[in-house]
XYZ file of C-alpha atoms in Angstrom:
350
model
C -47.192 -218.058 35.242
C -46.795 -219.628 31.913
C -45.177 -218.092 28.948
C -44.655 -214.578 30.446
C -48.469 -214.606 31.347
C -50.067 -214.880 35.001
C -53.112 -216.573 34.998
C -56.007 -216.748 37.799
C -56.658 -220.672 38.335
C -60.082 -221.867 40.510
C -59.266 -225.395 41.905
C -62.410 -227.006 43.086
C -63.216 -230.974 44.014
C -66.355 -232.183 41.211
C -67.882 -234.020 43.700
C -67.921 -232.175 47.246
C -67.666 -234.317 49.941
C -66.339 -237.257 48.099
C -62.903 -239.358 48.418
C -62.898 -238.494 44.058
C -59.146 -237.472 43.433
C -60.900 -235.836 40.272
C -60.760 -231.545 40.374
C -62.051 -229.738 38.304
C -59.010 -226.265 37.296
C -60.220 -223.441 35.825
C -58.132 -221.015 34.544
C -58.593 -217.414 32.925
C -55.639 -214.799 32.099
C -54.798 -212.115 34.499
C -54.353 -209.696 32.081
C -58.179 -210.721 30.720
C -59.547 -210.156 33.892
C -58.395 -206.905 34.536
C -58.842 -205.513 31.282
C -62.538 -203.634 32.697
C -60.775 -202.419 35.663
C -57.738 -201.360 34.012
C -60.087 -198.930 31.649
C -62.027 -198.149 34.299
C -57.983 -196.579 35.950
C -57.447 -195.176 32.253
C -60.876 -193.697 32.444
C -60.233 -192.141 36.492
C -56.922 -191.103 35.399
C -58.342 -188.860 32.294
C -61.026 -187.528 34.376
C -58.443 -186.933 37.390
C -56.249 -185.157 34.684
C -59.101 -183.270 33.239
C -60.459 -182.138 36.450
C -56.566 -181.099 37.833
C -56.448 -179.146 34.555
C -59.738 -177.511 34.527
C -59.151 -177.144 38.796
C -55.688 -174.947 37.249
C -57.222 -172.843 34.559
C -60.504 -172.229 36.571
C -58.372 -171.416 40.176
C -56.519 -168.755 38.129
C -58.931 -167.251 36.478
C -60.501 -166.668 39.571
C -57.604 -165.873 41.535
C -56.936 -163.280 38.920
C -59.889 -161.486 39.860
C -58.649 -161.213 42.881
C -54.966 -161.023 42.824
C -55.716 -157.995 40.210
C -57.902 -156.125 42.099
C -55.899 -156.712 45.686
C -52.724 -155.453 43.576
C -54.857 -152.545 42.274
C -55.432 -151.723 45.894
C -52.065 -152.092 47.037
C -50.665 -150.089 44.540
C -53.260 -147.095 45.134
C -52.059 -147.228 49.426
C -48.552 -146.706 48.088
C -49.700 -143.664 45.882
C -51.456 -142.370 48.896
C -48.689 -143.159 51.279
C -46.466 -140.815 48.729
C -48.907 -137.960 49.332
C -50.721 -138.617 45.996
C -54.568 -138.576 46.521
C -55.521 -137.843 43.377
C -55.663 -140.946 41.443
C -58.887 -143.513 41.790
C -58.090 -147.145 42.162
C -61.113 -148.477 39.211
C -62.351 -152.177 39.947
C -65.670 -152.877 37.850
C -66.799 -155.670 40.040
C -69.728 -155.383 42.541
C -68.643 -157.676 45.003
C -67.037 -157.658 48.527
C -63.712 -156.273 46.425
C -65.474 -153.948 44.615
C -66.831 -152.501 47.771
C -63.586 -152.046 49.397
C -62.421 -150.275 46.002
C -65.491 -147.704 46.356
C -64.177 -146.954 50.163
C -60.486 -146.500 49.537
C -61.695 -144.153 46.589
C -63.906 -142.006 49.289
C -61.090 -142.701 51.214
C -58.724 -141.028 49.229
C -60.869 -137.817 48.793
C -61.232 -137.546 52.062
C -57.954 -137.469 52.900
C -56.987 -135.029 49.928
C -59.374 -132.522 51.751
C -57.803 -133.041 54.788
C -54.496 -132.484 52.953
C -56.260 -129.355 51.369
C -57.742 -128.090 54.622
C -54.216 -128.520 56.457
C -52.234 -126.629 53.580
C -54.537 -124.004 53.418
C -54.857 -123.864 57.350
C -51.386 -123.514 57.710
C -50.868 -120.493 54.910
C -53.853 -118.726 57.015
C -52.147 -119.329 60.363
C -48.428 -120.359 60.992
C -47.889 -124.129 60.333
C -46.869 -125.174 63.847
C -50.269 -123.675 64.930
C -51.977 -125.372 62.247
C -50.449 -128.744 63.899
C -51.728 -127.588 66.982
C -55.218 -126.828 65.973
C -55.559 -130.547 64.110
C -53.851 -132.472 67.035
C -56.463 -132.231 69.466
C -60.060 -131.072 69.509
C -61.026 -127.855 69.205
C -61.996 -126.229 72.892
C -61.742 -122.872 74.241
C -59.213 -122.291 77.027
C -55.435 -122.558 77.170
C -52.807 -123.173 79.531
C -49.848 -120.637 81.659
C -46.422 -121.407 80.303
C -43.728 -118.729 79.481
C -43.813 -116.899 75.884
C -41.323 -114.129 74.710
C -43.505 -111.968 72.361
C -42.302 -110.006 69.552
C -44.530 -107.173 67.933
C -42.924 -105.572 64.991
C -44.602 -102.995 62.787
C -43.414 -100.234 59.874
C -42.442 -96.282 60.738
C -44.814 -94.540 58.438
C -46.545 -96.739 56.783
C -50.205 -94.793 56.625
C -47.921 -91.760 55.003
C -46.720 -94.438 52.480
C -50.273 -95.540 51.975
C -51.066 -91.707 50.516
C -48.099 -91.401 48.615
C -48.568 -94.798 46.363
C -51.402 -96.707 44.843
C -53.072 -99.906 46.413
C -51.613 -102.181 43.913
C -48.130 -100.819 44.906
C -48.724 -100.720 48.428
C -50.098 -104.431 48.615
C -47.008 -105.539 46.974
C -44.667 -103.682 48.511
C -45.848 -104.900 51.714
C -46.315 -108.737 51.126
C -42.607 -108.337 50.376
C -41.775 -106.885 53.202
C -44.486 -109.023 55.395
C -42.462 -112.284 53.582
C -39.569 -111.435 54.712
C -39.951 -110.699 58.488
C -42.077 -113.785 58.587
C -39.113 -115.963 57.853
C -36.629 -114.593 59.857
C -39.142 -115.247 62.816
C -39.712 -118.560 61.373
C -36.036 -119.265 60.522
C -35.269 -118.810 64.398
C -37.725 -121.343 65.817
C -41.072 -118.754 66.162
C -44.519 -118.585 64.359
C -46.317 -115.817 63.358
C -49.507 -115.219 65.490
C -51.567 -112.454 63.173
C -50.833 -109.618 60.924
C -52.429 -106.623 61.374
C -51.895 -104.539 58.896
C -48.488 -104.023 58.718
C -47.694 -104.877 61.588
C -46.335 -108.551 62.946
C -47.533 -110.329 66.302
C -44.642 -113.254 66.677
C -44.528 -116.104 69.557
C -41.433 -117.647 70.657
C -42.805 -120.426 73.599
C -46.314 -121.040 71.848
C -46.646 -123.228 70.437
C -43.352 -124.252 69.659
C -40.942 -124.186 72.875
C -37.386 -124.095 72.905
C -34.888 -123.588 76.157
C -33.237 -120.682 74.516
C -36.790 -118.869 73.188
C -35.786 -114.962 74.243
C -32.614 -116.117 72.342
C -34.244 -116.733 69.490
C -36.675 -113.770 69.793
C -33.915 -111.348 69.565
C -32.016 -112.957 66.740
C -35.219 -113.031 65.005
C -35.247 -109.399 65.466
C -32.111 -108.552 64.242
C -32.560 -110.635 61.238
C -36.107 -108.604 60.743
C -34.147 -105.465 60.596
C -30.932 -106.513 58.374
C -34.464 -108.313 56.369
C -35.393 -104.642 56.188
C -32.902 -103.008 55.068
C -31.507 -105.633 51.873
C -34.678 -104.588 51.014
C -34.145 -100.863 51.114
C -31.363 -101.592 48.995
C -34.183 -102.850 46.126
C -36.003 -100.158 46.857
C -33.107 -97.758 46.333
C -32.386 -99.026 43.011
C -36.081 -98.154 41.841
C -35.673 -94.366 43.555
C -38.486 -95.528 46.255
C -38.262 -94.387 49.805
C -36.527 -96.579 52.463
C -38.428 -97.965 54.803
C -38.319 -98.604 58.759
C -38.984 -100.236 61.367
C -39.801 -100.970 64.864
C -39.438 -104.209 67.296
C -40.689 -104.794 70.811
C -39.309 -108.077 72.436
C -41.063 -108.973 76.244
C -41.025 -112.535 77.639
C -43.741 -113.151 80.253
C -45.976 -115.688 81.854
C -49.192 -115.946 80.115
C -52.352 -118.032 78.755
C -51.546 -119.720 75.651
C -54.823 -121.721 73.789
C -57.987 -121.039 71.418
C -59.695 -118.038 72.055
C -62.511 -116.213 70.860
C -66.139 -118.953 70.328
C -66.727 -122.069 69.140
C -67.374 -120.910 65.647
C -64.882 -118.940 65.159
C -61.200 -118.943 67.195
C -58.296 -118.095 67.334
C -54.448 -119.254 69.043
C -52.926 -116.715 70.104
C -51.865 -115.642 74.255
C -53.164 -113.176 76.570
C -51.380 -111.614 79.575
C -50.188 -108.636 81.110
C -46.543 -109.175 79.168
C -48.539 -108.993 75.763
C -49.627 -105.150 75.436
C -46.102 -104.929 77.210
C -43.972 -106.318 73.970
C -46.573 -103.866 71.699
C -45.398 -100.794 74.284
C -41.999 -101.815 73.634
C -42.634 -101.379 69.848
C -43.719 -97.867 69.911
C -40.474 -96.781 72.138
C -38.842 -97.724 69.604
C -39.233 -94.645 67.392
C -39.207 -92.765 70.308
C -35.292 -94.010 71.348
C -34.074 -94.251 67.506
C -33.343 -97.686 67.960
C -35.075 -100.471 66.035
C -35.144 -103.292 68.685
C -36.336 -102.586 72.222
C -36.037 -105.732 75.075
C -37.383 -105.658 78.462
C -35.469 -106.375 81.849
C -37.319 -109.896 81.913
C -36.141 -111.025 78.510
C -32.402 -109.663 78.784
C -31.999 -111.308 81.884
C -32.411 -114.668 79.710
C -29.612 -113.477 77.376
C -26.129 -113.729 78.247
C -24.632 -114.136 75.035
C -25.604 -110.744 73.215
C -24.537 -107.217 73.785
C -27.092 -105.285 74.818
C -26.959 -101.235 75.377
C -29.416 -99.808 78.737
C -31.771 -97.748 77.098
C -33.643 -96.500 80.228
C -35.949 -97.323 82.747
C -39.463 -96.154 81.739
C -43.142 -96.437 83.288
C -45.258 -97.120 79.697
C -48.525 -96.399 78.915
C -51.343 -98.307 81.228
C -48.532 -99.591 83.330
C -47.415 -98.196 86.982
C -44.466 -100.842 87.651
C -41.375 -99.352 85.591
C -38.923 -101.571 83.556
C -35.501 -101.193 82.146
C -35.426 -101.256 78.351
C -32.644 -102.469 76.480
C -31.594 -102.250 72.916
C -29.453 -105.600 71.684
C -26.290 -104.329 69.660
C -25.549 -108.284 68.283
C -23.560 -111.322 69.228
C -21.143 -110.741 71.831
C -18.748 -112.356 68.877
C -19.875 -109.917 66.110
C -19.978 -106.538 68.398
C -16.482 -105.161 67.359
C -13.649 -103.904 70.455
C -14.657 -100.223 69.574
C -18.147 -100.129 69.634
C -17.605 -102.044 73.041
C -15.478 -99.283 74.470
C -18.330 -96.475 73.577
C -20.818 -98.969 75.290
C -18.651 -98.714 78.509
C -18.626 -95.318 78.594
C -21.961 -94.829 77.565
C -23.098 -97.101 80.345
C -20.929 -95.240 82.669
C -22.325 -91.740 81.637
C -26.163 -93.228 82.085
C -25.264 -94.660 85.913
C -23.931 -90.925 86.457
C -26.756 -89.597 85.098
């Protein structure tokens, strides 16, 4: 090292092999002999920077295209996880992304028929049914459990039909029909079928709850008090009040899809359904609106119920004893209970 500056020195005999004390020293600066290697560094160093930079810019560009798209995609799963299945995720590129982005688009159309198929299902048939029909596949047959059945239908409705034009009729009853249908549904049953004007109602199927016949006869009541707020609407436009009739049976029957494989229906069959539609018809008959067999009071020991008779109806040879609930043992006030204990001691006399 001399003045601040290393230097490289060679030492080297002239002579090899001689006793000569003469060397020859070469020196050269250290600095001057890295000076090609040192640009060479300078030179690495640029292209190592260039290539880091150009490594940055080019690795996100082209994690943008696929950062974009996969956030595209996420943000279309949350639109269809919130029910919307309307909006198309749009990706122009044609690769493996782009693919995916076609596929969550069918995707998405197929499940907004599904969506479409279910909501229009369940407005044709009562939701929980609906359920039913998509939760499994679609085979004839059913299965025995327990079902209270409620038919309900309207005192002289084909006389109403004469007196009033369709339009009115048709409005007049989907009122009416909207009504019943959610105080069954507001009680834990589903509508089976209208006919007509007339409501088939399950309590069991396919829906079950410990306390169905409960339920069934709650539903009933509410059907008439249903019926007659809306005789007070009807009053106020000078129409004619209307009526009507409920049959409540609880039996053992087949619950499932019946009709064919193109075209079914749920609904139950048994001996205890025509039963619950017997029931309905007494009705008028007894001038009571609500008529419950033996088999469903015997369920019910929370309601007042009033012994009706015991009656053989039609296509039946076993007879039953009818009832007709009065309300909630809580509601049913000390008089009216008095008159039921005479009344029921004047029918065991008689």
């Amino acid at each position: 090292s001399l003045n601040s500056d290393d230097f490289v020195s060679l030492v080297t005999p002239l002579a090899a092999g001689s006793d000569s004390p003469i060397v020859a020293d070469l020196q050269r600066s250290l600095s001057q002999a890295l000076e090609s290697y040192s640009q060479l560094r300078l030179v690495l160093l640029g292209l190592f920077g260039a290539g880091l930079l150009l490594s940055i810019v080019g690795g996100t560009l082209i994690a943008r295209t696929v950062t974009r798209p996969v956030t595209e995609l996420a943000m279309g799963a949350q639109r269809i996880e919130e029910g919307d299945y309307t909006t198309s995720v749009v990706i122009e590129q044609r690769d493996e992304i782009g693919r995916l982005a076609d596929s969550f688009n069918r995707m998405g159309k197929g499940l907004a028929e599904r969506d479409r198929v279910r909501s229009l299902l369940g407005k044709v048939v009562s939701p929980a049914i609906a359920e039913k029909l998509l939760s499994r596949e679609i085979e004839l047959g059913g299965e025995e459990c327990e079902v209270t059945i409620l038919f309900s239908d309207l005192r002289g409705f084909t006389a109403l039909c004469e007196t009033r034009p369709p339009h009115e009729v048709v409005s007049l009853l989907n009122a009416h029909l909207t009504r019943q249908t959610e105080a069954v549904e507001s009680n834990g049953g589903v509508v089976n079928q209208y006919v007509g004007d007339a409501i088939m109602a399950l309590f069991g199927a396919p829906l079950r709850h410990a306390d169905d016949p409960r339920r069934a006869i709650r539903a009933a009541l509410d059907m008439v008090t249903a019926v007659d707020s809306l005789n007070v609407e009807l009053a106020a436009q000078n129409k004619e009040p209307l009526a009507i009739g409920v049959g409540i049976n609880t039996a053992s029957v087949i619950a499932g899809n019946m009709g064919s494989l193109s075209r079914l229906t749920y609904t139950v069959v048994g001996d205890g359904v025509p039963l619950a539609a017997r029931l309905e018809s007494l009705s008028k008959f007894y001038g009571t609106p609500v008529i419950v067999n033996q088999s469903t009071r015997e369920q019910v020991d929370d309601f007042v119920f009033r012994e009706l008779d015991v009656v053989c109806v039609k296509g039946k040879c076993i007879p039953s004893t009818i009832y007709t609930p009065l309300g909630h043992a809580g509601d049913v006030n000390p008089h009216r209970l008095e008159e039921l204990a005479t009344y029921t001691q004047a029918l065991a006399d008689y």
